[in-house]
CSV table of C-alpha atoms and ligand atoms in Angstrom, one decimal:
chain,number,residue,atom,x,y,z
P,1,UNK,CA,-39.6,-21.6,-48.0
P,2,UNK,CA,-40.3,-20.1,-44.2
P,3,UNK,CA,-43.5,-17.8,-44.2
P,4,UNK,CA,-42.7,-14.6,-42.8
P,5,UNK,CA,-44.6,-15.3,-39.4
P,6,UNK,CA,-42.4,-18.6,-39.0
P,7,UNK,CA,-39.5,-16.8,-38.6
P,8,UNK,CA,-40.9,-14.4,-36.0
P,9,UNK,CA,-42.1,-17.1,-34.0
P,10,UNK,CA,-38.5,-18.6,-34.1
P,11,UNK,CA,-36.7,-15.5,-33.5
P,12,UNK,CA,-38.9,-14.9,-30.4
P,13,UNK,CA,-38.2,-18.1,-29.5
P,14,UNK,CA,-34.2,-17.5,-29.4
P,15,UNK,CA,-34.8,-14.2,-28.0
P,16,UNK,CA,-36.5,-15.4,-25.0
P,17,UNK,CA,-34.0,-18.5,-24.4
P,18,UNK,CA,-31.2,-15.7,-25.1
P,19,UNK,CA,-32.5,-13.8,-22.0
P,20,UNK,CA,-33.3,-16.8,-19.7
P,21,UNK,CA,-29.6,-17.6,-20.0
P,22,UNK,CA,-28.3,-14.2,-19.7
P,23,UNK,CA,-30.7,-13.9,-16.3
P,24,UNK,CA,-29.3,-17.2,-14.9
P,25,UNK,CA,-26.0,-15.9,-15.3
P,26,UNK,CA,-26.6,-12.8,-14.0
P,27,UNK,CA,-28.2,-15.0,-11.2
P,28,UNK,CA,-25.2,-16.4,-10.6
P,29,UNK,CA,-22.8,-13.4,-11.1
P,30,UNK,CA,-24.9,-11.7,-7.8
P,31,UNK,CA,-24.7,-15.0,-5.9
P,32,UNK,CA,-21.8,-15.2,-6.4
P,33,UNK,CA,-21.0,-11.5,-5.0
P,34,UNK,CA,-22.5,-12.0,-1.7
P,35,UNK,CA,-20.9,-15.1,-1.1
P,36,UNK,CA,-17.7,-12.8,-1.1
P,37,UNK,CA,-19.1,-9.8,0.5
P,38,UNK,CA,-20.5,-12.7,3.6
P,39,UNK,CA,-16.9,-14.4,3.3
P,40,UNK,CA,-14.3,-11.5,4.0
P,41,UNK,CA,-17.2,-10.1,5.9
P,42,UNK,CA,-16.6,-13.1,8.5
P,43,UNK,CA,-12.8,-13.5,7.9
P,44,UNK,CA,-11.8,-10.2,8.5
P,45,UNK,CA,-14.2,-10.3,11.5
P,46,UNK,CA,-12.1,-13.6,13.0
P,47,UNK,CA,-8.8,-11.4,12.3
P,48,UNK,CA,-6.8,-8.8,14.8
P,49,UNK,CA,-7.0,-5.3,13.4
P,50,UNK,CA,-4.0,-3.8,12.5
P,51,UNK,CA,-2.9,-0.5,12.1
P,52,UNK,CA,0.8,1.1,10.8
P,53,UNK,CA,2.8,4.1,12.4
P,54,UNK,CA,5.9,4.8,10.4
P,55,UNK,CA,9.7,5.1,12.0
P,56,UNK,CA,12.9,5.1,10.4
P,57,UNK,CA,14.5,2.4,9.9
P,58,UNK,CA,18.2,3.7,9.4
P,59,UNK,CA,18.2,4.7,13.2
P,60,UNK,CA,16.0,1.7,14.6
P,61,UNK,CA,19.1,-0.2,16.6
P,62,UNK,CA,20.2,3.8,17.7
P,63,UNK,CA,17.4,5.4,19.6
P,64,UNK,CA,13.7,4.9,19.8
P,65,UNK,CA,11.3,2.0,20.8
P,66,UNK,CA,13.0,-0.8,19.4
P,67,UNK,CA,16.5,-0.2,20.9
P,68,UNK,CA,17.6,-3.5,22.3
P,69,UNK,CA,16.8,-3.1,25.8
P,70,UNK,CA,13.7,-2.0,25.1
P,71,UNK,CA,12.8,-5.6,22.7
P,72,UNK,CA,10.8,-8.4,24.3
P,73,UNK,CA,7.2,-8.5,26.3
P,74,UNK,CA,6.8,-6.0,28.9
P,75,UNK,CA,4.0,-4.3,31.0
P,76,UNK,CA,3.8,-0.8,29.6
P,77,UNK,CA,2.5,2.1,32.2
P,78,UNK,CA,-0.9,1.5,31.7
P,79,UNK,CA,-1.1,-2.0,32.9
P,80,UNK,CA,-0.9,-3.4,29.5
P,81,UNK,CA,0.9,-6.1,27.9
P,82,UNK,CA,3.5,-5.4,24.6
P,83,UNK,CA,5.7,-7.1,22.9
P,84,UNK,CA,8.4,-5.2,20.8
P,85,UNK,CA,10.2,-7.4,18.1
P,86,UNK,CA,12.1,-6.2,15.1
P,87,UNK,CA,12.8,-8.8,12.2
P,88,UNK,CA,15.8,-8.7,10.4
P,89,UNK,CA,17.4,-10.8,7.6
P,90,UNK,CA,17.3,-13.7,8.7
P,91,UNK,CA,16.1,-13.6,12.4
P,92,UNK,CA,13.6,-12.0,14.3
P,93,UNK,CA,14.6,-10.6,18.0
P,94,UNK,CA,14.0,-11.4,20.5
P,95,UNK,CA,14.3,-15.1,19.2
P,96,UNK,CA,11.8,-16.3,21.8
P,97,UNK,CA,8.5,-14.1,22.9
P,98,UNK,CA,6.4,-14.5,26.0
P,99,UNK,CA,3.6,-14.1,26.5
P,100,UNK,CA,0.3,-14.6,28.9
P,101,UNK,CA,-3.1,-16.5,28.0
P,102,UNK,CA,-6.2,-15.0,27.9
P,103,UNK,CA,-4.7,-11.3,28.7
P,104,UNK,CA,-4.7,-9.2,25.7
P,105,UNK,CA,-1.6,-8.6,24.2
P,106,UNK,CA,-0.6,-5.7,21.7
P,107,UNK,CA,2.2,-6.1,19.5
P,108,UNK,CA,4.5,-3.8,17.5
P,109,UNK,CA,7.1,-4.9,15.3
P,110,UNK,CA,9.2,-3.4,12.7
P,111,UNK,CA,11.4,-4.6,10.0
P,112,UNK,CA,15.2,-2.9,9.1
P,113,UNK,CA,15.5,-4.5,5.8
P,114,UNK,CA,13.1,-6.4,3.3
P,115,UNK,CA,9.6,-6.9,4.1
P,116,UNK,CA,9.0,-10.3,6.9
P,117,UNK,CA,6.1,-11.0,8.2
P,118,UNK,CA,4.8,-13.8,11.0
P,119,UNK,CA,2.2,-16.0,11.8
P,120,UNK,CA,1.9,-17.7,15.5
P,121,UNK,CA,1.8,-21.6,15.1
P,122,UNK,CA,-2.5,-21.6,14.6
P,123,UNK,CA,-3.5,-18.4,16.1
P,124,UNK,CA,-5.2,-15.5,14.6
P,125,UNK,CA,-1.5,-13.3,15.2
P,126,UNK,CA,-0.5,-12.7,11.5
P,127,UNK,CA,0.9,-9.6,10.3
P,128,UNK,CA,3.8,-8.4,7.6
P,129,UNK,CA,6.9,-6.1,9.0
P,130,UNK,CA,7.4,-3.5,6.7
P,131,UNK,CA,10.6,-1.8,6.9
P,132,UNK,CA,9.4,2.2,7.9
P,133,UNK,CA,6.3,1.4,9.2
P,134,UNK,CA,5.3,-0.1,12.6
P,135,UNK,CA,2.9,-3.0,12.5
P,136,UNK,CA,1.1,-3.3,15.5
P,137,UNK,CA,-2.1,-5.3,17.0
P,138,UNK,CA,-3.8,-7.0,19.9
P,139,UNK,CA,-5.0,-10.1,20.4
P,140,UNK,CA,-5.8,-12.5,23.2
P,141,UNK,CA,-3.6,-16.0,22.9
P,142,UNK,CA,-6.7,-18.6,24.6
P,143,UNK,CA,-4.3,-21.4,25.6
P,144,UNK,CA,-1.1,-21.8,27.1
P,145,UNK,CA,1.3,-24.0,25.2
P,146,UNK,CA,4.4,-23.1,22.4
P,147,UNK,CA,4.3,-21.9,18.9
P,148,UNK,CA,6.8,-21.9,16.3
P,149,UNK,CA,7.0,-17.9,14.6
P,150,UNK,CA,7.8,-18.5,10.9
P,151,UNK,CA,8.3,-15.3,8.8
P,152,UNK,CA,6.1,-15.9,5.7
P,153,UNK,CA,6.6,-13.7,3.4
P,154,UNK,CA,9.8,-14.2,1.1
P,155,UNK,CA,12.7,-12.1,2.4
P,156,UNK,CA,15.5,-13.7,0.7
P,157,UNK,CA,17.5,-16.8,0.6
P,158,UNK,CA,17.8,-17.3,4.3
P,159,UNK,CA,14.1,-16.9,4.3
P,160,UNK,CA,13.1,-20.7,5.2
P,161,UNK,CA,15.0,-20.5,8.6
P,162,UNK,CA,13.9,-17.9,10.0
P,163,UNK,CA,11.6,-17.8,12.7
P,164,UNK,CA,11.0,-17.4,16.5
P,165,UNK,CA,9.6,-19.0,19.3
P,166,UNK,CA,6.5,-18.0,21.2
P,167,UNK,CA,5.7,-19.5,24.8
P,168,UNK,CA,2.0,-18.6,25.8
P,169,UNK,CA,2.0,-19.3,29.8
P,170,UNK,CA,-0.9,-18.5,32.7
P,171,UNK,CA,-1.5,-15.4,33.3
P,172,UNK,CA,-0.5,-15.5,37.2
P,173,UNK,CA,3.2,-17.5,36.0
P,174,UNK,CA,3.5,-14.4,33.5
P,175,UNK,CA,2.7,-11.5,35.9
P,176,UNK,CA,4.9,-12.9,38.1
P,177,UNK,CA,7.7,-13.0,35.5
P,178,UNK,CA,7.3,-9.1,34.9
P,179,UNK,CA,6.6,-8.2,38.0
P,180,UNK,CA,9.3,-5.1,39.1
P,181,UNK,CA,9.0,-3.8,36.1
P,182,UNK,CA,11.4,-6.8,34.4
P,183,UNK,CA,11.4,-8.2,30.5
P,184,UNK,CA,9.6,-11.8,30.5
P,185,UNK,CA,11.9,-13.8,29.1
P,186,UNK,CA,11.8,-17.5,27.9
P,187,UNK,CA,12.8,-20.2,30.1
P,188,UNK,CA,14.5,-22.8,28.1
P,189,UNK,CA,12.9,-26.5,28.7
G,1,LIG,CU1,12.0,-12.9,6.8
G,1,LIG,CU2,11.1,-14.4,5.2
């Protein structure tokens, strides 16, 4: 039979491999907490902000900033660059953007049906169309060269074929593309 002070000394003994345990654990636990905190710290950091303005989507094709005409990379009033796409099922338009390297570029880009979204081939320009709501956000393409557009976010069956183009050209090619006030537009090659 145990003697009463045998049992004490065991229980302390579990009690104090109990709270090693529980302090490694909770060790890990806050380790583990600002590894996250330090990881979408520095990913969000690498990412274009965006920001949403709604619109209505009923009237999109009728009046407003994304009437045809008005689609495509221009040079808005204050010098800047923007392209204005809309993505539809199953195409976005226009089907091929321009746009120039190492200016920055602000896009805005709407949906009028179920929710699309695009990435540029390997670039940081990611963002999902929401039908209502304008997407929009700047970035700065480095190099010239051409991107496939893919919509990645599942918008239905036709989903897996729909994408655009994007050429990224020198900025003195692109400005003279614009200049007069005119739509850059692809040049097929
Ligand atoms: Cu549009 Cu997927």
């Amino acid at each position: 039979m145990m003697s009463q002070s045998a049992v004490a000394d065991g229980g302390e003994d579990i009690a104090a491999n109990a709270e090693r345990r529980w302090a490694v654990v909770v060790a890990l636990i806050v380790v583990l907490l600002i590894g996250l905190m330090v990881f979408t710290g520095v990913h969000w950091a690498a990412m274009p902000p965006s920001r949403v303005e709604t619109i209505d989507p009923s009237t999109l094709h009728v009046s407003g900033e994304f009437v045809e005409s008005n689609l495509g990379t221009a040079i808005g009033s204050d010098g800047k660059v923007v392209v204005r796409l809309i993505a539809q099922q199953y195409s976005f338009e226009p089907q091929c953007i321009v746009v120039p390297s190492e200016m920055p570029v602000t896009f805005r880009g709407t949906s009028t049906d179920a929710i699309h979204g695009f990435v540029i081939g390997t670039t940081n320009a990611n963002v999902m169309l929401v039908p209502g709501f304008i997407a929009t956000f700047t970035t700065t393409f480095r190099k010239t060269g051409e991107h496939l557009m893919p919509c990645h976010e599942y918008c239905g069956t036709g989903h897996g074929a729909m994408w655009a183009h994007v050429q990224v050209i020198a900025p003195e090619a692109f400005l003279a593309r614009v200049s007069g006030g005119r739509k850059a537009t692809c040049v097929s090659g």
